[in-house]
Coordinates of C-alpha atoms in Angstrom, one line a residue:
M124 CA 59.2 236.4 59.2
T125 CA 57.9 234.9 62.4
A126 CA 54.2 234.5 63.2
P127 CA 52.9 236.9 65.8
S128 CA 52.4 235.5 69.3
T129 CA 49.0 235.3 70.9
L130 CA 49.9 238.3 73.1
E131 CA 50.9 240.3 70.0
T132 CA 47.7 239.3 68.2
A133 CA 45.5 240.2 71.1
A134 CA 47.2 243.5 71.6
A135 CA 46.7 244.4 68.0
A136 CA 43.0 243.6 68.2
D137 CA 42.8 245.4 71.6
V138 CA 41.3 242.1 73.0
P139 CA 42.2 241.2 76.6
T140 CA 44.1 237.9 76.8
E141 CA 43.6 235.5 79.7
L142 CA 47.0 234.7 81.2
T143 CA 48.5 232.0 83.3
D144 CA 51.8 231.4 84.9
G145 CA 54.1 228.6 86.2
Y146 CA 52.3 228.3 89.5
H147 CA 49.0 227.7 87.8
L148 CA 50.5 225.3 85.3
V149 CA 52.0 223.2 88.1
V150 CA 48.7 222.9 89.9
D151 CA 46.7 222.3 86.7
A152 CA 49.1 219.5 85.7
L153 CA 48.9 217.9 89.1
R154 CA 45.1 218.1 89.1
M155 CA 44.9 216.7 85.6
N156 CA 46.8 213.7 86.8
D157 CA 44.6 213.1 89.8
V158 CA 47.1 214.3 92.5
D159 CA 44.8 215.3 95.3
T160 CA 47.2 215.8 98.2
I161 CA 50.5 217.6 98.6
Y162 CA 52.8 217.3 101.7
G163 CA 55.3 220.1 102.3
V164 CA 56.9 223.0 104.0
V165 CA 56.4 226.4 102.4
G166 CA 58.8 229.3 101.9
I167 CA 60.5 231.1 99.0
P168 CA 59.8 230.4 96.2
I169 CA 56.9 227.9 96.6
T170 CA 54.6 229.5 99.2
D171 CA 52.1 230.8 96.6
L172 CA 52.2 227.4 94.9
A173 CA 50.9 225.8 98.1
R174 CA 48.2 228.5 98.4
L175 CA 47.1 228.1 94.8
A176 CA 47.0 224.3 95.1
Q177 CA 44.7 224.6 98.2
A178 CA 42.5 227.1 96.4
Q179 CA 42.1 224.8 93.5
G180 CA 41.0 221.8 95.6
I181 CA 44.3 220.0 96.3
R182 CA 44.6 219.1 99.9
Y183 CA 47.8 220.7 101.3
I184 CA 49.3 219.3 104.6
G185 CA 51.9 221.6 106.0
F186 CA 54.7 220.1 108.1
R187 CA 57.4 221.5 110.4
H188 CA 60.3 219.8 108.7
E189 CA 60.7 218.7 105.1
S190 CA 62.1 215.3 105.9
N191 CA 58.8 214.4 107.6
A192 CA 56.7 215.8 104.8
G193 CA 58.7 213.7 102.4
H194 CA 58.2 210.5 104.5
A195 CA 54.5 211.3 104.4
A196 CA 54.4 211.6 100.7
A197 CA 56.5 208.4 100.3
I198 CA 54.1 206.2 102.4
A199 CA 51.1 207.8 100.7
G200 CA 52.6 206.5 97.5
Y201 CA 52.9 203.0 99.0
L202 CA 49.4 203.0 100.3
N203 CA 47.7 204.4 97.1
K204 CA 50.0 202.7 94.5
K205 CA 50.5 206.1 92.9
P206 CA 53.1 208.8 93.5
G207 CA 52.9 210.8 96.6
V208 CA 54.0 214.4 96.2
A209 CA 56.2 216.5 98.5
L210 CA 56.8 220.2 98.1
T211 CA 59.9 221.9 99.4
V212 CA 61.8 225.2 99.2
S213 CA 65.3 225.4 97.7
A214 CA 68.7 224.3 99.0
P215 CA 68.5 223.3 102.7
G216 CA 64.8 222.5 102.4
F217 CA 65.5 220.5 99.3
L218 CA 68.2 218.6 101.1
N219 CA 66.0 217.8 104.1
G220 CA 63.4 216.4 101.7
L221 CA 66.1 214.4 99.8
V222 CA 66.5 212.1 102.8
A223 CA 62.9 210.9 102.5
L224 CA 63.2 210.8 98.7
A225 CA 66.3 208.5 98.9
N226 CA 64.5 206.4 101.4
A227 CA 61.5 206.1 99.1
T228 CA 63.8 205.0 96.3
T229 CA 65.4 202.3 98.5
N230 CA 62.0 201.1 99.6
C231 CA 60.5 201.2 96.1
F232 CA 57.8 203.7 97.1
P233 CA 56.5 206.0 94.3
M234 CA 57.1 209.6 95.2
V235 CA 57.9 212.9 93.5
Q236 CA 59.6 215.7 95.3
I237 CA 59.0 219.1 93.7
S238 CA 61.4 221.8 94.9
G239 CA 61.8 225.4 94.0
S240 CA 65.4 226.5 93.1
S241 CA 67.5 229.5 92.5
E242 CA 68.1 231.3 89.2
R243 CA 70.1 229.0 86.9
H244 CA 72.4 231.8 85.4
L245 CA 73.5 232.7 89.0
V246 CA 73.8 229.2 90.2
D247 CA 75.9 228.0 87.2
L248 CA 78.3 230.9 87.6
K249 CA 78.3 230.5 91.4
Q250 CA 77.4 234.1 91.9
G251 CA 76.0 233.6 95.4
D252 CA 72.2 233.6 94.8
Y253 CA 69.7 233.1 97.7
E254 CA 70.0 229.5 98.7
E255 CA 72.2 228.8 95.7
M256 CA 72.7 225.1 94.9
D257 CA 72.8 222.8 91.9
Q258 CA 69.9 220.7 93.3
L259 CA 69.6 218.5 90.2
A260 CA 73.2 217.3 90.5
A261 CA 72.8 216.8 94.2
A262 CA 69.7 214.6 93.8
Q263 CA 70.8 212.4 91.0
P264 CA 72.8 209.8 92.9
F265 CA 70.0 209.1 95.4
V266 CA 66.9 208.9 93.3
K267 CA 65.3 206.8 90.5
A268 CA 65.5 209.9 88.2
A269 CA 65.9 213.7 88.5
Y270 CA 64.5 216.3 86.1
R271 CA 64.6 220.1 85.8
V272 CA 62.0 222.3 84.1
G273 CA 63.8 225.1 82.3
R274 CA 60.9 226.8 80.5
V275 CA 57.4 227.5 81.7
E276 CA 56.0 225.7 78.6
D277 CA 57.7 222.5 79.8
I278 CA 56.0 222.3 83.2
G279 CA 53.2 220.0 82.0
R280 CA 55.7 217.7 80.4
G281 CA 57.9 217.7 83.5
I282 CA 55.1 216.8 85.9
A283 CA 53.9 214.0 83.6
R284 CA 57.3 212.6 83.2
A285 CA 58.1 212.7 86.9
L286 CA 54.8 211.0 87.8
R287 CA 55.2 208.3 85.2
T288 CA 58.8 207.6 86.2
A289 CA 58.0 207.3 89.8
A290 CA 55.2 204.8 89.2
S291 CA 56.4 202.7 86.3
G292 CA 58.5 199.5 86.6
R293 CA 60.1 199.4 90.0
P294 CA 58.6 202.4 91.8
G295 CA 60.9 204.9 93.4
G296 CA 61.6 208.5 94.2
V297 CA 61.8 211.2 91.5
Y298 CA 63.1 214.7 91.9
L299 CA 61.6 217.6 89.9
D300 CA 63.4 220.9 90.0
I301 CA 61.5 224.1 89.1
P302 CA 63.4 227.4 89.3
A303 CA 61.7 230.4 90.7
A304 CA 61.9 232.2 87.4
V305 CA 59.9 229.4 85.7
L306 CA 57.2 229.5 88.4
G307 CA 56.8 233.2 87.9
S308 CA 56.8 233.2 84.1
V309 CA 53.6 234.4 82.4
L310 CA 52.1 233.2 79.1
P311 CA 48.6 233.2 77.5
K312 CA 46.4 230.6 79.2
A313 CA 45.4 229.0 75.9
E314 CA 49.1 228.4 75.1
G315 CA 49.7 227.0 78.6
D316 CA 46.7 224.7 78.5
R317 CA 48.0 223.1 75.3
T318 CA 51.2 222.1 77.1
L319 CA 49.4 219.9 79.7
S320 CA 48.7 216.2 79.3
R321 CA 47.1 213.4 81.2
L322 CA 49.1 210.2 81.7
V323 CA 47.9 207.1 79.9
D324 CA 48.7 203.8 81.6
P325 CA 51.6 205.1 83.8
A326 CA 52.3 201.6 85.3
P327 CA 51.5 199.1 82.6
R328 CA 51.3 195.4 83.3
Q329 CA 54.6 193.5 82.5
L330 CA 53.9 189.8 81.7
P331 CA 56.5 187.1 82.4
A332 CA 57.8 184.9 79.6
P333 CA 55.9 181.6 79.4
E334 CA 59.1 179.5 79.5
A335 CA 60.1 181.3 82.7
V336 CA 56.8 180.5 84.2
D337 CA 57.1 176.8 83.3
R338 CA 60.6 176.7 84.7
A339 CA 59.4 178.0 88.0
I340 CA 56.5 175.6 88.1
E341 CA 58.8 172.6 87.5
L342 CA 61.1 173.7 90.3
L343 CA 58.3 174.3 92.8
A344 CA 56.6 171.0 91.8
G345 CA 59.7 169.1 92.6
A346 CA 60.4 170.7 96.0
E347 CA 60.3 168.7 99.2
R348 CA 60.4 171.7 101.5
P349 CA 59.0 174.7 99.5
L350 CA 58.6 178.1 101.1
V351 CA 57.2 181.5 100.0
V352 CA 58.6 184.7 101.3
L353 CA 56.3 187.7 101.0
G354 CA 57.9 191.1 100.8
K355 CA 56.4 194.6 101.0
G356 CA 56.4 194.6 97.2
A357 CA 53.7 191.9 97.4
A358 CA 51.6 194.2 99.6
Y359 CA 52.3 197.2 97.3
A360 CA 51.0 195.2 94.3
Q361 CA 47.5 195.1 95.9
A362 CA 47.0 191.6 94.4
D363 CA 45.8 190.3 97.7
A364 CA 43.3 187.8 96.6
K365 CA 45.7 186.3 94.1
V366 CA 48.5 186.0 96.6
R367 CA 46.2 184.2 99.0
E368 CA 44.9 181.9 96.2
F369 CA 48.4 180.8 95.3
I370 CA 49.4 180.2 98.9
E371 CA 46.2 178.3 99.8
S372 CA 45.9 176.3 96.5
T373 CA 49.5 175.0 96.8
G374 CA 49.6 174.6 100.6
I375 CA 53.1 176.1 100.6
P376 CA 54.1 177.6 104.0
Y377 CA 55.0 181.3 103.9
V378 CA 57.0 183.9 105.8
P379 CA 56.0 187.5 105.6
M380 CA 58.5 190.3 105.9
S381 CA 57.4 193.0 108.4
M382 CA 55.4 195.3 106.0
A383 CA 53.9 192.2 104.3
K384 CA 52.3 191.2 107.6
G385 CA 48.5 191.1 107.2
L386 CA 48.6 190.3 103.5
L387 CA 47.4 187.0 104.9
P388 CA 46.3 187.1 108.5
D389 CA 49.3 186.4 110.8
D390 CA 47.3 183.5 112.4
H391 CA 46.8 181.8 109.0
P392 CA 47.6 178.1 109.3
Q393 CA 50.3 178.2 106.6
S394 CA 52.2 181.1 108.2
A395 CA 55.6 180.0 109.2
A396 CA 56.5 183.4 110.8
T397 CA 56.8 181.9 114.2
A398 CA 59.1 179.2 112.8
R399 CA 61.1 181.5 110.5
S400 CA 64.6 180.3 111.5
L401 CA 63.7 176.7 110.8
A402 CA 61.9 177.5 107.6
L403 CA 64.8 179.4 106.2
K404 CA 67.3 176.8 107.4
K405 CA 65.6 173.8 105.8
A406 CA 63.7 175.1 102.7
D407 CA 64.9 173.6 99.5
V408 CA 63.0 175.8 97.0
V409 CA 62.1 179.4 98.0
M410 CA 59.8 181.7 96.1
L411 CA 60.4 185.3 96.7
V412 CA 57.3 187.5 96.0
G413 CA 58.2 191.2 96.1
A414 CA 61.0 190.4 98.5
R415 CA 64.8 191.0 97.9
L416 CA 67.6 188.9 99.3
N417 CA 69.1 192.0 101.0
W418 CA 70.5 192.3 104.6
L419 CA 67.0 191.7 106.0
L420 CA 67.2 188.2 104.7
G421 CA 70.8 187.6 105.4
H422 CA 71.6 188.1 101.7
G423 CA 70.3 184.6 101.1
R424 CA 73.3 183.1 102.9
T425 CA 73.2 183.6 106.7
G426 CA 70.7 181.2 108.2
W427 CA 69.7 179.7 104.9
N428 CA 69.9 176.1 103.5
P429 CA 73.1 176.4 101.4
D430 CA 71.5 174.2 98.8
A431 CA 68.3 176.2 98.5
K432 CA 67.2 177.1 95.0
F433 CA 65.4 180.4 94.5
V434 CA 62.4 181.5 92.4
Q435 CA 62.0 185.3 92.3
I436 CA 59.2 187.5 91.2
D437 CA 60.4 191.0 90.5
I438 CA 59.5 193.7 88.0
D439 CA 63.2 194.7 87.7
P440 CA 65.4 192.1 85.9
K441 CA 68.5 193.7 87.5
E442 CA 67.4 192.5 90.9
M443 CA 68.0 188.8 89.8
D444 CA 71.2 187.2 91.0
S445 CA 72.1 190.3 93.1
N446 CA 73.0 188.1 96.1
Q447 CA 72.3 184.5 95.2
P448 CA 71.8 182.7 91.8
I449 CA 68.1 182.8 90.9
A450 CA 67.2 179.4 89.4
A451 CA 63.8 180.6 88.1
P452 CA 63.6 184.4 87.5
L453 CA 60.1 185.6 86.9
V454 CA 60.3 189.2 85.6
G455 CA 57.0 190.9 85.6
D456 CA 54.5 192.6 87.9
I457 CA 53.3 190.4 90.7
E458 CA 49.7 190.2 89.6
S459 CA 50.6 189.2 86.1
V460 CA 53.0 186.6 87.3
L461 CA 50.5 185.0 89.7
D462 CA 47.9 185.0 86.9
A463 CA 50.4 183.2 84.6
L464 CA 51.3 180.6 87.3
A465 CA 47.6 179.9 87.8
E466 CA 47.0 179.5 84.1
R467 CA 49.9 177.3 83.4
T468 CA 49.9 175.1 86.5
K469 CA 47.8 171.9 86.4
P470 CA 45.7 171.5 89.5
G471 CA 47.6 169.8 92.3
R472 CA 50.9 169.9 90.5
I473 CA 52.5 172.2 93.1
A474 CA 51.8 170.9 96.6
A475 CA 53.7 171.2 99.9
P476 CA 54.4 167.8 101.4
S477 CA 52.5 167.3 104.6
A478 CA 55.6 166.2 106.5
W479 CA 57.1 169.7 105.9
R480 CA 54.0 171.6 106.9
E481 CA 53.7 169.5 110.1
E482 CA 57.3 170.1 111.0
L483 CA 56.9 173.8 110.7
E484 CA 53.5 173.7 112.6
A485 CA 55.1 171.8 115.5
R486 CA 57.9 174.4 115.7
S487 CA 55.4 177.3 115.5
A488 CA 53.3 175.8 118.3
Q489 CA 56.4 175.4 120.5
N490 CA 57.6 179.0 119.8
V491 CA 54.1 180.5 120.3
A492 CA 53.9 178.7 123.7
K493 CA 57.2 180.2 124.7
M494 CA 56.1 183.7 123.6
A495 CA 52.8 183.3 125.5
E496 CA 54.8 182.6 128.7
R497 CA 56.8 185.7 128.2
L498 CA 53.8 187.8 127.5
Q499 CA 52.0 186.6 130.6
A500 CA 54.8 187.9 132.9
D501 CA 54.0 191.3 134.5
P502 CA 57.3 192.5 136.0
H503 CA 57.8 195.9 137.5
P504 CA 59.1 198.2 136.2
M505 CA 57.2 197.6 133.0
Q506 CA 59.1 195.8 130.2
F507 CA 58.7 196.1 126.4
M508 CA 56.8 192.8 126.3
G509 CA 54.1 193.8 128.8
A510 CA 53.6 197.2 127.2
L511 CA 53.4 195.9 123.7
K512 CA 51.0 193.1 124.7
A513 CA 48.7 195.8 126.1
V514 CA 48.9 197.6 122.7
R515 CA 48.2 194.4 120.8
D516 CA 45.2 193.5 122.8
V517 CA 43.6 197.0 122.4
V518 CA 44.4 197.1 118.6
H519 CA 42.7 193.7 118.2
Q520 CA 39.5 195.5 119.1
H521 CA 40.2 198.0 116.3
P522 CA 41.4 195.9 113.3
Q523 CA 41.4 198.7 110.8
T524 CA 44.0 200.6 112.9
Y525 CA 47.2 201.4 111.1
I526 CA 50.4 200.5 113.1
V527 CA 53.4 202.8 112.5
N528 CA 56.6 201.4 114.2
E529 CA 60.2 202.6 114.6
G530 CA 63.0 202.3 117.0
A531 CA 65.4 199.6 117.8
N532 CA 63.9 197.4 120.5
A533 CA 60.5 199.1 120.1
L534 CA 60.5 198.0 116.4
D535 CA 62.0 194.5 116.8
I536 CA 59.8 193.4 119.7
A537 CA 56.6 195.0 118.4
R538 CA 57.1 193.2 115.1
N539 CA 57.0 189.9 116.9
V540 CA 54.3 190.7 119.4
I541 CA 51.7 192.6 117.4
D542 CA 50.1 190.4 114.8
M543 CA 48.4 191.9 111.8
H544 CA 45.2 190.8 110.0
V545 CA 44.8 193.6 107.3
P546 CA 47.2 194.3 104.4
R547 CA 49.2 197.5 104.3
H548 CA 48.4 198.4 107.9
R549 CA 51.9 197.9 109.3
L550 CA 54.3 200.7 108.3
D551 CA 57.8 200.6 109.6
S552 CA 61.4 201.5 109.1
G553 CA 61.7 199.3 106.0
T554 CA 64.7 198.4 103.9
W555 CA 67.1 201.1 105.1
G556 CA 66.1 200.7 108.8
V557 CA 66.0 204.5 108.9
M558 CA 64.8 206.4 112.0
G559 CA 62.5 209.4 111.7
I560 CA 59.8 208.0 109.6
G561 CA 57.3 207.8 112.4
M562 CA 55.3 211.0 112.5
G563 CA 55.4 211.4 108.7
Y564 CA 54.0 207.9 108.1
A565 CA 51.4 208.3 110.8
I566 CA 50.1 211.6 109.4
A567 CA 49.9 210.3 105.9
A568 CA 48.1 207.1 107.0
A569 CA 45.5 209.1 108.8
V570 CA 45.1 211.7 106.0
E571 CA 44.9 209.1 103.2
S572 CA 42.6 206.6 105.0
G573 CA 40.7 208.5 107.7
A574 CA 41.3 205.5 109.9
P575 CA 42.9 205.6 113.4
V576 CA 46.7 205.3 113.6
V577 CA 48.8 204.0 116.5
A578 CA 52.5 205.1 116.2
I579 CA 54.7 202.9 118.4
E580 CA 57.9 204.8 118.9
G581 CA 61.1 204.3 120.7
D582 CA 61.9 207.4 122.7
S583 CA 65.0 208.0 120.7
A584 CA 63.3 207.4 117.3
F585 CA 60.5 209.8 118.3
G586 CA 63.0 212.6 118.7
F587 CA 63.7 212.6 115.0
S588 CA 60.2 213.8 114.1
G589 CA 58.4 214.5 117.3
I590 CA 57.7 218.2 116.6
E591 CA 55.1 216.9 114.0
I592 CA 52.7 216.2 116.9
E593 CA 51.9 219.9 116.4
T594 CA 50.9 219.0 112.8
I595 CA 48.8 216.1 114.1
C596 CA 47.0 218.5 116.4
R597 CA 46.7 221.3 113.9
Y598 CA 44.9 219.0 111.5
K599 CA 43.0 217.1 114.3
L600 CA 44.2 213.7 113.1
P601 CA 43.2 210.4 114.8
V602 CA 46.8 209.6 115.7
V603 CA 47.8 208.1 119.0
T604 CA 51.6 208.1 119.6
V605 CA 52.8 205.5 122.1
I606 CA 56.4 206.2 123.3
M607 CA 58.4 203.4 124.7
N608 CA 60.3 205.5 127.2
N609 CA 63.3 203.7 128.7
G610 CA 65.4 206.9 128.9
G611 CA 67.9 206.1 126.3
V612 CA 69.1 205.1 122.8
Y613 CA 68.6 201.3 123.0
R614 CA 68.4 201.5 126.8
G615 CA 68.6 204.1 129.5
D616 CA 71.0 202.6 132.1
D617 CA 74.3 203.3 130.4
T618 CA 76.8 205.5 132.3
N619 CA 79.8 207.6 131.5
P620 CA 82.6 206.5 133.8
Y621 CA 84.9 209.4 133.1
D622 CA 82.9 212.5 134.0
D623 CA 79.4 213.9 134.8
A624 CA 78.3 214.2 131.2
P625 CA 75.6 211.8 130.0
S626 CA 76.8 208.7 128.1
P627 CA 76.3 208.7 124.3
T628 CA 73.2 206.6 124.6
T629 CA 71.6 208.3 127.6
L630 CA 68.4 210.4 127.3
M631 CA 66.4 212.1 130.0
S632 CA 64.8 209.4 132.1
A633 CA 62.4 211.9 133.6
A634 CA 61.2 213.3 130.2
R635 CA 57.5 214.0 130.1
H636 CA 56.6 213.4 126.5
D637 CA 52.9 213.5 127.4
L638 CA 53.2 217.2 128.2
L639 CA 54.5 218.0 124.7
I640 CA 51.2 217.2 123.0
E641 CA 49.2 219.1 125.6
A642 CA 51.1 222.2 124.6
F643 CA 49.4 221.8 121.2
G644 CA 45.9 220.9 122.4
G645 CA 46.2 217.1 122.3
K646 CA 45.6 214.7 125.1
G647 CA 48.6 213.4 127.0
Y648 CA 48.9 210.3 129.2
R649 CA 51.7 209.0 131.4
V650 CA 51.5 205.3 132.2
T651 CA 53.7 202.9 134.2
T652 CA 51.8 199.6 134.0
P653 CA 50.2 197.6 131.2
A654 CA 46.8 198.1 132.8
E655 CA 47.3 201.9 132.7
L656 CA 48.4 201.6 129.1
T657 CA 45.4 199.6 128.2
A658 CA 43.1 202.2 129.7
A659 CA 44.9 205.1 128.1
L660 CA 45.0 203.6 124.6
T661 CA 41.4 202.5 124.8
E662 CA 40.3 206.0 125.7
A663 CA 42.5 207.7 123.2
L664 CA 41.3 205.6 120.3
A665 CA 37.7 206.1 121.4
S666 CA 38.2 209.9 121.3
G667 CA 39.3 209.9 117.7
G668 CA 41.6 212.8 118.2
P669 CA 45.4 213.4 118.7
A670 CA 46.9 211.8 121.8
L671 CA 50.3 210.8 123.1
I672 CA 51.0 208.1 125.7
D673 CA 54.4 208.4 127.5
C674 CA 54.9 204.7 128.4
V675 CA 57.5 204.5 131.1
I676 CA 59.4 201.2 131.0
D677 CA 62.5 199.8 132.8
P678 CA 65.6 201.8 131.9
S679 CA 67.5 198.4 131.6
A680 CA 65.0 197.0 129.1
G681 CA 66.3 196.5 125.6
T682 CA 69.6 195.5 124.0
E683 CA 72.2 197.4 122.2
S684 CA 71.0 198.0 118.6
G685 CA 68.0 195.7 119.1
H686 CA 68.1 192.5 117.1
I687 CA 70.9 193.7 114.8
S688 CA 73.7 194.1 117.3
H689 CA 75.8 191.8 115.2
L690 CA 76.1 194.6 112.7
N691 CA 78.2 196.6 115.1
P692 CA 81.8 196.3 114.1
K693 CA 84.1 194.8 116.8
G694 CA 87.2 196.8 117.6
I695 CA 88.9 197.7 120.9
T696 CA 86.4 197.3 123.7
V697 CA 85.2 200.4 125.5
G698 CA 86.6 199.1 128.7
N699 CA 90.1 199.3 127.3
I700 CA 89.8 202.9 126.1
T701 CA 92.0 205.2 128.2
P702 CA 90.3 208.5 128.9
A703 CA 92.0 211.6 127.5
K704 CA 93.8 213.9 130.0
K705 CA 92.2 217.2 130.6

């Protein structure tokens, strides 16, 4: 004989039983694990989940498109070093969010996407349910892990497991599927409460092996031209003081990847960012700190000293040897590895030879002088350089400003022109080089920090997420969007020689992006000179509210695919293509 349930016992005693349901258990589990913000788009079956979360004190930021909500959750995870949470509806909404979840996984950002889904018995027999899709199967190839909650009493376990998986080891994106029937399931509150748990140490320290540390020290100590490459993983680790201590105590020059800019100030005397090509070409021992030898670093082959030996700090042992042999792998979290290096290195044992530092300093000075010449030019119509120098000079007066950056030329040139002095304040397209992150990242940076944000957008890149300026205005966020408007994808002067249709890379040269934000109550500016841009950005930041600056630049400014045009495959040239007969 089975024991009576709580409901049966209460009914027999005619005692009212306090009830709960799947919606409440999801919110209770999130609150128990310190989730204070959800980014999402509501609809069947999760609208009431968003309402309940808001009523229970979780901040809900509603977007116009799930991909942008997902990007916001992902960058929130990066900034806070704990999983950001995105909430979507089923099927198409889930797929929209999956783009951001996959991008989070590639960039190693901790994120959980929770999506409602259709009834399992109908989906599995393909009976044509509302927004029918096997979302778990669809997600699995693109994420760190995917889970489905099949019973209401497993919601707490599912939430805890998703959050732990996203944050532990190498962070990444986790998908959590909760069918509508589970959300609506009712059970006694006492029973539901017993199913919830608070995570203990979700991202524990991982210490490197002592012999691995000694091997790395020996290699670095014997280097004639050592170099440190700082990746965004080093910024994510939030071990800023220890990174700086290692760099300064050894005197080793360093090159920051774009989202590691500001981990040490870009004007630090050991920065070799402005002599990057020479540094990579000649370094004999390279220490990778939270950086991977992927395409952004030429896979450790293109542009590198072919005899260079690599030391790599990474929490994932599978990353070692992925492109080049790693002579000294240091498997562990960055803070623990740096602690071990400090403990096991005798003072002065690792030191960069002065001749190497002086060589890089001389090249840096030469390149800085060339850049200064280019920045001083003030051609008309306005060019990328003049516009971005104006942005740089204004942002220098507001050092806590977050810079969000995407596009082709807008990204590449801004990365070189706008120097950073605060860690984790430059947010850009990252490892995948994906477009569409701009407004999501900008919204999350403003929401999570309360600090001003300047989103520098190519006009093409802005189009992927531009409708979220309504979200910025709705929540009255301190986000200023600066659009580099050259009227095209890459540039705006391309033509179609065959008929009157626009070329594939042509946008509207007369577009008035500034009027878009005014439709939602924000402040719009249209500028055509660096002086006008300086005045507009200064005023917009001072206002502390939503603003958009349509920055009109020369349609011929920019190059095809920006700095990565070499990735375009070479086939038959366009000039040799014969137009089809009509």
